mmCIF file of C-alpha atoms and ligand atoms in Angstrom:
data_model
loop_
_atom_site.group_PDB
_atom_site.id
_atom_site.type_symbol
_atom_site.label_atom_id
_atom_site.label_comp_id
_atom_site.label_asym_id
_atom_site.label_seq_id
_atom_site.Cartn_x
_atom_site.Cartn_y
_atom_site.Cartn_z
ATOM 1 C CA MET A 1 -6.442 -16.033 -0.361
ATOM 2 C CA SER A 2 -8.607 -19.140 -0.056
ATOM 3 C CA ASP A 3 -5.856 -21.478 -1.135
ATOM 4 C CA THR A 4 -4.113 -23.430 1.639
ATOM 5 C CA GLU A 5 -1.117 -21.854 3.269
ATOM 6 C CA ILE A 6 1.735 -24.373 3.413
ATOM 7 C CA GLN A 7 4.701 -22.234 4.689
ATOM 8 C CA ARG A 8 5.323 -18.822 6.200
ATOM 9 C CA LEU A 9 8.425 -16.654 6.581
ATOM 10 C CA THR A 10 8.687 -13.496 8.457
ATOM 11 C CA ILE A 11 11.647 -11.199 7.787
ATOM 12 C CA THR A 12 12.686 -7.666 8.480
ATOM 13 C CA LYS A 13 11.051 -5.487 5.928
ATOM 14 C CA PRO A 14 13.301 -5.206 2.702
ATOM 15 C CA ASP A 15 14.890 -2.238 0.993
ATOM 16 C CA ASP A 16 15.644 -1.884 -2.735
ATOM 17 C CA TRP A 17 19.199 -0.683 -3.120
ATOM 18 C CA HIS A 18 18.800 0.024 -6.916
ATOM 19 C CA LEU A 19 15.512 1.314 -8.368
ATOM 20 C CA HIS A 20 14.278 3.337 -11.335
ATOM 21 C CA LEU A 21 11.059 5.164 -10.456
ATOM 22 C CA ARG A 22 11.173 7.560 -13.555
ATOM 23 C CA ASP A 23 9.121 10.683 -13.455
ATOM 24 C CA GLY A 24 5.595 11.990 -14.239
ATOM 25 C CA GLU A 25 2.908 9.444 -15.154
ATOM 26 C CA MET A 26 5.353 6.411 -15.089
ATOM 27 C CA LEU A 27 6.393 7.473 -11.504
ATOM 28 C CA GLU A 28 2.677 7.631 -10.533
ATOM 29 C CA GLY A 29 2.093 4.315 -12.105
ATOM 30 C CA VAL A 30 4.801 2.229 -10.475
ATOM 31 C CA ILE A 31 5.631 3.810 -7.042
ATOM 32 C CA ARG A 32 2.993 1.872 -5.143
ATOM 33 C CA TYR A 33 4.718 -1.408 -5.898
ATOM 34 C CA SER A 34 7.925 -0.283 -4.354
ATOM 35 C CA ALA A 35 6.324 1.419 -1.511
ATOM 36 C CA ARG A 36 4.223 -1.854 -0.681
ATOM 37 C CA ASP A 37 7.120 -4.146 -0.334
ATOM 38 C CA PHE A 38 10.197 -1.933 0.352
ATOM 39 C CA SER A 39 10.692 0.628 3.116
ATOM 40 C CA ARG A 40 13.471 2.468 1.370
ATOM 41 C CA ALA A 41 15.136 2.482 -2.082
ATOM 42 C CA ILE A 42 18.165 3.948 -3.661
ATOM 43 C CA ILE A 43 16.531 6.034 -6.419
ATOM 44 C CA MET A 44 18.462 6.066 -9.827
ATOM 45 C CA PRO A 45 19.051 9.536 -11.248
ATOM 46 C CA ASN A 46 19.117 8.663 -14.971
ATOM 47 C CA LEU A 47 16.097 10.953 -15.839
ATOM 48 C CA VAL A 48 16.087 13.218 -18.911
ATOM 49 C CA PRO A 49 17.584 15.665 -18.002
ATOM 50 C CA PRO A 50 19.491 13.686 -15.192
ATOM 51 C CA VAL A 51 19.455 14.392 -11.530
ATOM 52 C CA VAL A 52 22.872 16.151 -11.298
ATOM 53 C CA THR A 53 22.814 18.596 -8.482
ATOM 54 C CA THR A 54 21.556 18.595 -4.923
ATOM 55 C CA ASP A 55 18.808 21.002 -6.005
ATOM 56 C CA ASP A 56 17.748 18.506 -8.686
ATOM 57 C CA ALA A 57 17.646 15.670 -6.229
ATOM 58 C CA SER A 58 15.582 17.792 -3.744
ATOM 59 C CA ALA A 59 13.033 18.614 -6.377
ATOM 60 C CA TYR A 60 12.898 14.973 -7.735
ATOM 61 C CA ARG A 61 12.403 13.743 -4.033
ATOM 62 C CA GLU A 62 9.473 15.945 -3.770
ATOM 63 C CA ARG A 63 7.866 14.766 -6.936
ATOM 64 C CA ILE A 64 8.335 11.245 -5.676
ATOM 65 C CA MET A 65 6.713 11.920 -2.347
ATOM 66 C CA ALA A 66 3.945 13.839 -4.040
ATOM 67 C CA SER A 67 3.190 10.713 -6.194
ATOM 68 C CA LEU A 68 2.943 8.293 -3.270
ATOM 69 C CA PRO A 69 -0.584 7.193 -2.755
ATOM 70 C CA ALA A 70 -2.230 8.377 0.419
ATOM 71 C CA GLY A 71 -1.487 6.196 3.390
ATOM 72 C CA MET A 72 1.702 4.686 1.997
ATOM 73 C CA GLU A 73 5.103 5.178 3.524
ATOM 74 C CA PHE A 74 8.320 5.027 1.634
ATOM 75 C CA SER A 75 11.779 6.662 1.923
ATOM 76 C CA PRO A 76 13.425 7.443 -1.360
ATOM 77 C CA LEU A 77 17.308 7.557 -0.877
ATOM 78 C CA MET A 78 18.506 10.141 -3.503
ATOM 79 C CA THR A 79 21.458 9.792 -5.727
ATOM 80 C CA LEU A 80 23.206 12.255 -7.935
ATOM 81 C CA TYR A 81 24.267 11.513 -11.484
ATOM 82 C CA LEU A 82 28.063 11.975 -11.553
ATOM 83 C CA THR A 83 29.187 14.052 -14.463
ATOM 84 C CA GLU A 84 32.495 15.425 -15.487
ATOM 85 C CA ASP A 85 31.245 18.764 -14.339
ATOM 86 C CA THR A 86 29.875 17.688 -10.791
ATOM 87 C CA ASP A 87 30.950 20.081 -8.220
ATOM 88 C CA PRO A 88 32.563 18.599 -5.031
ATOM 89 C CA ALA A 89 31.192 21.399 -2.948
ATOM 90 C CA ASP A 90 27.627 20.624 -4.100
ATOM 91 C CA VAL A 91 28.193 16.938 -3.367
ATOM 92 C CA GLU A 92 29.385 17.829 0.098
ATOM 93 C CA LYS A 93 26.452 19.962 0.603
ATOM 94 C CA GLY A 94 24.088 17.249 -0.375
ATOM 95 C CA ALA A 95 25.596 14.653 1.788
ATOM 96 C CA GLU A 96 25.808 16.894 4.900
ATOM 97 C CA SER A 97 22.165 17.763 4.523
ATOM 98 C CA GLY A 98 21.218 14.084 4.484
ATOM 99 C CA LEU A 99 19.507 14.521 1.231
ATOM 100 C CA VAL A 100 22.153 12.668 -1.058
ATOM 101 C CA THR A 101 22.857 9.029 -0.088
ATOM 102 C CA ALA A 102 25.280 8.193 -2.922
ATOM 103 C CA LEU A 103 26.376 9.131 -6.429
ATOM 104 C CA LYS A 104 25.865 7.101 -9.486
ATOM 105 C CA LEU A 105 28.624 6.515 -12.088
ATOM 106 C CA TYR A 106 27.494 5.768 -15.574
ATOM 107 C CA PRO A 107 30.368 5.315 -18.173
ATOM 108 C CA ALA A 108 29.085 7.614 -20.932
ATOM 109 C CA GLY A 109 26.968 5.559 -23.407
ATOM 110 C CA ALA A 110 26.776 2.465 -21.100
ATOM 111 C CA THR A 111 22.966 2.394 -20.834
ATOM 112 C CA THR A 112 19.641 4.247 -20.845
ATOM 113 C CA ASN A 113 20.151 8.145 -20.625
ATOM 114 C CA SER A 114 23.868 7.675 -19.760
ATOM 115 C CA GLN A 115 25.052 10.298 -22.395
ATOM 116 C CA SER A 116 26.025 12.718 -19.552
ATOM 117 C CA GLY A 117 28.153 10.094 -17.922
ATOM 118 C CA VAL A 118 31.881 9.979 -17.434
ATOM 119 C CA ARG A 119 34.404 9.708 -20.218
ATOM 120 C CA ASP A 120 37.574 10.852 -18.580
ATOM 121 C CA PHE A 121 38.009 9.622 -15.034
ATOM 122 C CA ASP A 122 40.610 12.241 -14.205
ATOM 123 C CA LYS A 123 37.902 14.806 -14.469
ATOM 124 C CA VAL A 124 35.977 13.361 -11.615
ATOM 125 C CA GLN A 125 38.984 12.578 -9.148
ATOM 126 C CA GLY A 126 38.220 15.693 -7.047
ATOM 127 C CA VAL A 127 34.614 14.487 -6.573
ATOM 128 C CA LEU A 128 35.775 11.016 -5.660
ATOM 129 C CA GLU A 129 38.292 12.321 -3.125
ATOM 130 C CA LYS A 130 35.444 14.336 -1.437
ATOM 131 C CA MET A 131 33.338 11.124 -1.454
ATOM 132 C CA ALA A 132 36.102 9.087 0.071
ATOM 133 C CA GLU A 133 36.622 11.681 2.708
ATOM 134 C CA THR A 134 32.949 11.831 3.655
ATOM 135 C CA GLY A 135 32.105 8.182 3.188
ATOM 136 C CA LEU A 136 29.590 8.780 0.556
ATOM 137 C CA PRO A 137 29.185 5.661 -1.605
ATOM 138 C CA LEU A 138 29.720 5.561 -5.435
ATOM 139 C CA CYS A 139 27.204 3.237 -7.116
ATOM 140 C CA VAL A 140 28.827 1.878 -10.316
ATOM 141 C CA HIS A 141 27.379 0.826 -13.561
ATOM 142 C CA GLY A 142 30.249 -1.550 -14.353
ATOM 143 C CA GLU A 143 30.385 -1.939 -18.064
ATOM 144 C CA VAL A 144 32.946 -0.612 -20.592
ATOM 145 C CA THR A 145 31.561 1.084 -23.649
ATOM 146 C CA ASP A 146 34.313 0.340 -25.961
ATOM 147 C CA PRO A 147 32.462 -0.904 -29.129
ATOM 148 C CA SER A 148 35.308 -3.425 -29.772
ATOM 149 C CA VAL A 149 34.411 -5.258 -26.499
ATOM 150 C CA ASP A 150 31.808 -7.901 -26.783
ATOM 151 C CA ILE A 151 28.700 -7.049 -24.824
ATOM 152 C CA PHE A 152 28.913 -10.126 -22.847
ATOM 153 C CA ASP A 153 32.488 -9.272 -21.769
ATOM 154 C CA ARG A 154 31.754 -5.656 -20.831
ATOM 155 C CA GLU A 155 31.475 -6.161 -17.105
ATOM 156 C CA ALA A 156 34.601 -8.308 -16.703
ATOM 157 C CA VAL A 157 36.686 -5.956 -18.809
ATOM 158 C CA PHE A 158 35.367 -3.088 -16.834
ATOM 159 C CA ILE A 159 36.659 -4.509 -13.613
ATOM 160 C CA ASP A 160 40.183 -4.883 -15.059
ATOM 161 C CA ARG A 161 40.419 -1.551 -17.005
ATOM 162 C CA VAL A 162 38.330 0.846 -14.945
ATOM 163 C CA LEU A 163 37.008 -0.331 -11.532
ATOM 164 C CA ASP A 164 40.299 -1.884 -10.134
ATOM 165 C CA PRO A 165 42.379 1.218 -11.175
ATOM 166 C CA LEU A 166 39.906 3.588 -9.738
ATOM 167 C CA ARG A 167 39.743 1.686 -6.479
ATOM 168 C CA GLN A 168 43.657 1.438 -6.302
ATOM 169 C CA ARG A 169 43.692 5.205 -6.668
ATOM 170 C CA ASN A 170 40.988 5.936 -4.062
ATOM 171 C CA PRO A 171 41.391 3.067 -1.657
ATOM 172 C CA GLN A 172 38.976 4.781 0.870
ATOM 173 C CA LEU A 173 36.294 5.270 -1.570
ATOM 174 C CA ARG A 174 33.163 3.185 -0.820
ATOM 175 C CA VAL A 175 31.891 1.493 -3.962
ATOM 176 C CA VAL A 176 28.793 -0.524 -4.777
ATOM 177 C CA MET A 177 29.150 -2.664 -8.027
ATOM 178 C CA GLU A 178 25.581 -2.361 -9.227
ATOM 179 C CA HIS A 179 23.757 -5.309 -10.701
ATOM 180 C CA VAL A 180 26.738 -7.694 -10.970
ATOM 181 C CA THR A 181 26.005 -10.237 -13.624
ATOM 182 C CA THR A 182 29.226 -12.571 -13.848
ATOM 183 C CA ARG A 183 31.204 -14.864 -11.929
ATOM 184 C CA GLN A 184 34.102 -12.348 -12.230
ATOM 185 C CA GLY A 185 31.949 -9.648 -10.819
ATOM 186 C CA VAL A 186 31.000 -11.813 -7.840
ATOM 187 C CA GLU A 187 34.648 -12.866 -7.298
ATOM 188 C CA TYR A 188 35.970 -9.309 -7.381
ATOM 189 C CA ALA A 189 33.213 -8.022 -5.084
ATOM 190 C CA ARG A 190 33.885 -10.825 -2.584
ATOM 191 C CA ALA A 191 37.595 -10.107 -2.325
ATOM 192 C CA GLY A 192 37.089 -6.388 -2.058
ATOM 193 C CA GLY A 193 36.977 -5.750 1.666
ATOM 194 C CA ASP A 194 34.625 -3.510 3.681
ATOM 195 C CA ASN A 195 34.574 -0.715 1.244
ATOM 196 C CA LEU A 196 33.114 -2.769 -1.637
ATOM 197 C CA GLY A 197 29.565 -4.091 -1.910
ATOM 198 C CA ALA A 198 27.532 -5.443 -4.785
ATOM 199 C CA THR A 199 23.813 -5.455 -5.694
ATOM 200 C CA ILE A 200 22.289 -8.392 -7.481
ATOM 201 C CA THR A 201 18.958 -7.978 -9.280
ATOM 202 C CA THR A 202 15.978 -10.372 -9.102
ATOM 203 C CA HIS A 203 16.016 -11.247 -12.753
ATOM 204 C CA HIS A 204 19.684 -12.066 -13.045
ATOM 205 C CA LEU A 205 19.075 -14.773 -10.360
ATOM 206 C CA ILE A 206 16.400 -16.211 -12.668
ATOM 207 C CA ILE A 207 17.256 -15.845 -16.256
ATOM 208 C CA ASN A 208 20.286 -16.455 -18.342
ATOM 209 C CA ARG A 209 20.870 -15.247 -21.892
ATOM 210 C CA ASN A 210 18.725 -18.023 -23.447
ATOM 211 C CA ALA A 211 15.573 -16.245 -22.201
ATOM 212 C CA ILE A 212 16.423 -13.401 -24.396
ATOM 213 C CA LEU A 213 17.503 -15.097 -27.442
ATOM 214 C CA ALA A 214 16.595 -18.874 -27.755
ATOM 215 C CA GLY A 215 13.431 -19.709 -29.695
ATOM 216 C CA GLY A 216 12.648 -16.076 -30.650
ATOM 217 C CA ILE A 217 13.864 -12.602 -29.398
ATOM 218 C CA ARG A 218 12.193 -11.649 -26.187
ATOM 219 C CA PRO A 219 12.553 -7.896 -25.477
ATOM 220 C CA HIS A 220 10.995 -8.148 -21.979
ATOM 221 C CA TYR A 221 14.094 -10.139 -20.920
ATOM 222 C CA TYR A 222 16.479 -7.458 -22.304
ATOM 223 C CA CYS A 223 18.228 -5.268 -19.779
ATOM 224 C CA LEU A 224 21.667 -3.933 -19.057
ATOM 225 C CA PRO A 225 24.004 -5.494 -18.123
ATOM 226 C CA VAL A 226 22.674 -8.214 -20.299
ATOM 227 C CA ALA A 227 21.979 -11.596 -18.757
ATOM 228 C CA LYS A 228 24.923 -13.834 -19.248
ATOM 229 C CA ARG A 229 25.608 -17.612 -19.516
ATOM 230 C CA GLU A 230 24.251 -20.110 -17.065
ATOM 231 C CA GLU A 231 27.425 -20.418 -15.145
ATOM 232 C CA HIS A 232 27.262 -16.803 -14.267
ATOM 233 C CA ARG A 233 23.597 -16.995 -13.088
ATOM 234 C CA LEU A 234 24.709 -19.943 -10.816
ATOM 235 C CA ALA A 235 27.585 -17.689 -9.434
ATOM 236 C CA LEU A 236 25.015 -15.044 -8.694
ATOM 237 C CA ARG A 237 22.646 -17.468 -6.950
ATOM 238 C CA GLU A 238 25.576 -18.715 -4.787
ATOM 239 C CA ALA A 239 26.558 -15.305 -3.817
ATOM 240 C CA ALA A 240 23.065 -13.991 -3.032
ATOM 241 C CA THR A 241 22.057 -17.075 -0.893
ATOM 242 C CA SER A 242 25.420 -17.398 0.792
ATOM 243 C CA GLY A 243 24.630 -14.841 3.630
ATOM 244 C CA ASP A 244 27.999 -12.932 2.660
ATOM 245 C CA ALA A 245 27.272 -9.290 3.595
ATOM 246 C CA THR A 246 28.903 -8.042 0.456
ATOM 247 C CA PHE A 247 25.759 -8.895 -1.525
ATOM 248 C CA PHE A 248 22.527 -7.270 -1.222
ATOM 249 C CA LEU A 249 19.239 -6.773 -3.188
ATOM 250 C CA GLY A 250 18.981 -4.048 -5.850
ATOM 251 C CA THR A 251 16.122 -4.976 -8.093
ATOM 252 C CA ASP A 252 17.133 -2.436 -10.898
ATOM 253 C CA SER A 253 13.361 -2.557 -11.608
ATOM 254 C CA ALA A 254 13.399 -0.417 -14.699
ATOM 255 C CA PRO A 255 9.892 0.250 -16.277
ATOM 256 C CA HIS A 256 9.589 1.089 -19.943
ATOM 257 C CA THR A 257 6.232 1.154 -21.734
ATOM 258 C CA ASP A 258 5.580 -1.843 -24.028
ATOM 259 C CA PRO A 259 5.815 0.120 -27.311
ATOM 260 C CA LEU A 260 9.302 1.205 -26.278
ATOM 261 C CA LYS A 261 10.438 -2.366 -25.614
ATOM 262 C CA GLU A 262 8.682 -4.094 -28.482
ATOM 263 C CA GLN A 263 10.368 -2.398 -31.404
ATOM 264 C CA ALA A 264 13.416 -2.732 -33.709
ATOM 265 C CA CYS A 265 15.764 -0.985 -31.183
ATOM 266 C CA GLY A 266 13.952 -1.682 -27.901
ATOM 267 C CA CYS A 267 14.888 -0.094 -24.563
ATOM 268 C CA ALA A 268 16.822 -2.093 -21.828
ATOM 269 C CA GLY A 269 15.069 -2.626 -18.642
ATOM 270 C CA ILE A 270 12.882 -5.127 -16.663
ATOM 271 C CA PHE A 271 9.943 -4.283 -14.349
ATOM 272 C CA THR A 272 10.188 -6.471 -11.272
ATOM 273 C CA SER A 273 9.299 -4.347 -8.272
ATOM 274 C CA ILE A 274 5.828 -5.813 -8.218
ATOM 275 C CA ASN A 275 6.798 -9.497 -7.806
ATOM 276 C CA THR A 276 10.356 -9.331 -6.650
ATOM 277 C CA MET A 277 9.668 -10.705 -3.157
ATOM 278 C CA SER A 278 7.587 -13.616 -4.540
ATOM 279 C CA CYS A 279 10.507 -14.353 -6.968
ATOM 280 C CA LEU A 280 13.108 -14.181 -4.466
ATOM 281 C CA ALA A 281 11.413 -16.469 -1.970
ATOM 282 C CA HIS A 282 11.092 -19.006 -4.830
ATOM 283 C CA VAL A 283 14.732 -18.792 -5.600
ATOM 284 C CA PHE A 284 16.028 -18.839 -2.013
ATOM 285 C CA GLU A 285 13.737 -21.943 -1.365
ATOM 286 C CA GLU A 286 15.054 -23.575 -4.483
ATOM 287 C CA GLU A 287 18.565 -23.056 -3.158
ATOM 288 C CA GLY A 288 17.737 -24.444 0.196
ATOM 289 C CA ALA A 289 18.389 -20.958 1.724
ATOM 290 C CA LEU A 290 15.261 -19.266 2.862
ATOM 291 C CA ASP A 291 16.958 -18.530 6.083
ATOM 292 C CA GLN A 292 19.353 -16.315 4.088
ATOM 293 C CA LEU A 293 16.635 -14.235 2.284
ATOM 294 C CA GLU A 294 16.494 -11.661 5.232
ATOM 295 C CA ALA A 295 20.088 -11.100 4.982
ATOM 296 C CA PHE A 296 20.097 -10.457 1.272
ATOM 297 C CA ALA A 297 16.873 -8.392 1.041
ATOM 298 C CA SER A 298 16.909 -6.602 4.441
ATOM 299 C CA LEU A 299 20.096 -6.635 6.499
ATOM 300 C CA ASN A 300 23.159 -6.508 4.300
ATOM 301 C CA GLY A 301 22.259 -3.384 2.448
ATOM 302 C CA PRO A 302 21.657 -1.239 5.482
ATOM 303 C CA VAL A 303 25.019 -2.448 6.967
ATOM 304 C CA PHE A 304 26.864 -1.366 3.813
ATOM 305 C CA TYR A 305 24.969 2.061 3.794
ATOM 306 C CA ARG A 306 25.506 2.441 7.616
ATOM 307 C CA MET A 307 21.806 2.727 8.302
ATOM 308 C CA LYS A 308 19.674 0.783 10.691
ATOM 309 C CA ALA A 309 17.658 -2.159 9.338
ATOM 310 C CA ASN A 310 13.908 -1.443 9.154
ATOM 311 C CA PRO A 311 11.835 -1.782 12.340
ATOM 312 C CA GLU A 312 8.928 -3.206 10.395
ATOM 313 C CA MET A 313 8.538 -6.795 9.365
ATOM 314 C CA MET A 314 7.080 -8.567 6.337
ATOM 315 C CA THR A 315 5.459 -11.941 6.216
ATOM 316 C CA LEU A 316 5.825 -14.080 3.033
ATOM 317 C CA VAL A 317 3.345 -16.884 2.697
ATOM 318 C CA LYS A 318 3.580 -19.989 0.442
ATOM 319 C CA ARG A 319 0.293 -21.189 -1.048
ATOM 320 C CA ASP A 320 -0.455 -24.695 -2.546
ATOM 321 C CA LYS A 321 -1.445 -23.010 -5.796
ATOM 322 C CA PRO A 322 0.158 -20.266 -7.836
ATOM 323 C CA VAL A 323 -0.668 -16.701 -6.813
ATOM 324 C CA GLY A 324 -1.627 -14.344 -9.501
ATOM 325 C CA PHE A 325 0.292 -11.422 -10.897
ATOM 326 C CA PRO A 326 -0.776 -9.390 -13.889
ATOM 327 C CA ASP A 327 1.152 -9.844 -17.225
ATOM 328 C CA ARG A 328 1.308 -6.095 -17.310
ATOM 329 C CA ILE A 329 0.282 -3.015 -15.431
ATOM 330 C CA GLN A 330 -1.274 0.042 -16.822
ATOM 331 C CA THR A 331 0.253 3.393 -16.226
ATOM 332 C CA GLY A 332 -0.629 6.827 -17.506
ATOM 333 C CA ALA A 333 2.516 6.561 -19.589
ATOM 334 C CA GLY A 334 1.300 3.289 -21.149
ATOM 335 C CA PRO A 335 1.332 -0.421 -20.436
ATOM 336 C CA VAL A 336 4.361 -2.045 -18.683
ATOM 337 C CA THR A 337 5.001 -5.638 -18.934
ATOM 338 C CA VAL A 338 5.755 -7.499 -15.600
ATOM 339 C CA PHE A 339 8.667 -9.795 -15.293
ATOM 340 C CA ASP A 340 7.603 -13.384 -16.070
ATOM 341 C CA PRO A 341 9.992 -15.720 -14.172
ATOM 342 C CA MET A 342 8.775 -18.570 -16.254
ATOM 343 C CA PHE A 343 7.847 -20.626 -13.205
ATOM 344 C CA PRO A 344 4.631 -20.499 -11.202
ATOM 345 C CA LEU A 345 4.862 -18.236 -8.167
ATOM 346 C CA CYS A 346 3.392 -19.716 -5.154
ATOM 347 C CA TRP A 347 4.982 -17.314 -2.550
ATOM 348 C CA GLU A 348 3.172 -14.000 -1.825
ATOM 349 C CA VAL A 349 3.586 -11.128 0.708
ATOM 350 C CA ALA A 350 0.835 -11.256 3.281
ATOM 351 C CA ARG A 351 -1.119 -7.995 3.015
HETATM 352 O O1 DOR B 401 18.242 -2.459 -18.009
HETATM 353 C C1 DOR B 401 18.639 -1.367 -17.585
HETATM 354 N N1 DOR B 401 17.626 -0.379 -17.586
HETATM 355 N N2 DOR B 401 19.862 -1.045 -17.309
HETATM 356 C C2 DOR B 401 20.313 0.103 -16.847
HETATM 357 O O2 DOR B 401 21.313 0.232 -16.541
HETATM 358 C C3 DOR B 401 19.389 1.221 -16.931
HETATM 359 C C4 DOR B 401 17.987 0.840 -16.893
HETATM 360 C C5 DOR B 401 16.939 1.871 -17.276
HETATM 361 O O3 DOR B 401 17.050 3.041 -16.791
HETATM 362 O O4 DOR B 401 16.123 1.659 -18.092
HETATM 363 ZN ZN1 ZN B 402 19.660 0.560 -13.196
#
């Protein structure tokens, strides 16, 4: 902290509208980083086995709260993993009790632990109708799983083949397009009206597919949806920094241990909860849009989820020298590499 402060920005304390906390020793190892910089987070349900029922969500919430270090405050907003067997009555019970904030739709096979996801959308129509009625949002992993569709096209094809028909059939359903990664995703979200929102991750604002593939294969930049071409990254930056209330932060911070990432068939996921706010301040400054950081990280999400913005504030400080983040953190489950934005980070959260 001895380096000179050259700029300061105070914003409403952020929330993370898409977060993987995992369970057990990994949960214990990572939760402090989210609790430090975010008041609330939408907790992804793709555990093994997945968080399917209201009772599952209640038990998982208790494990999360039990792993929170003493003195830290954090509100996990629980989601249920939508399956073809999800019971509309259980969803209603979870929503009414305030325990369940959203449901998560994984097309079966789209990503990590998505085997229990949806294959036949007719089978979940009853649940979607109940959600439309109660205003409960559906968080959508928007990629088709058809092996004949190129992985870089899976988001755009999902919009045409699945998302748009689903929304036409359920116009009152409130939908969040999770981690949009393409210009097409941005354009569709922007035109979708009040019932459609979109999260954008930290890393998709910073890397394009070259980070994964050019000059060697770099597993720590591999996630799903996979980072796309530069034109798409630029569209995401424009959307995030525009102030448009459609777009809000969902880090998709998704820790896997290094051995699971660094192998012949490595896991998808990038761990960013530790340095997201520093990365975002850098990106928004680069775009000449520091004044829009608060909307993206702290205000637009609560509006979509019909919640109040946090009463607490956060101050970000820019130093004249880079601030240090570890290359990796140690957890009881093993080491987890921290997202490297490939530029020096001079912004830090004042503690
Ligand atoms: O990169 C990803 N990691 N994308 C996902 O959709 C899932 C996540 C995970 O759970 O590891
Ligand atoms: Zn995710």
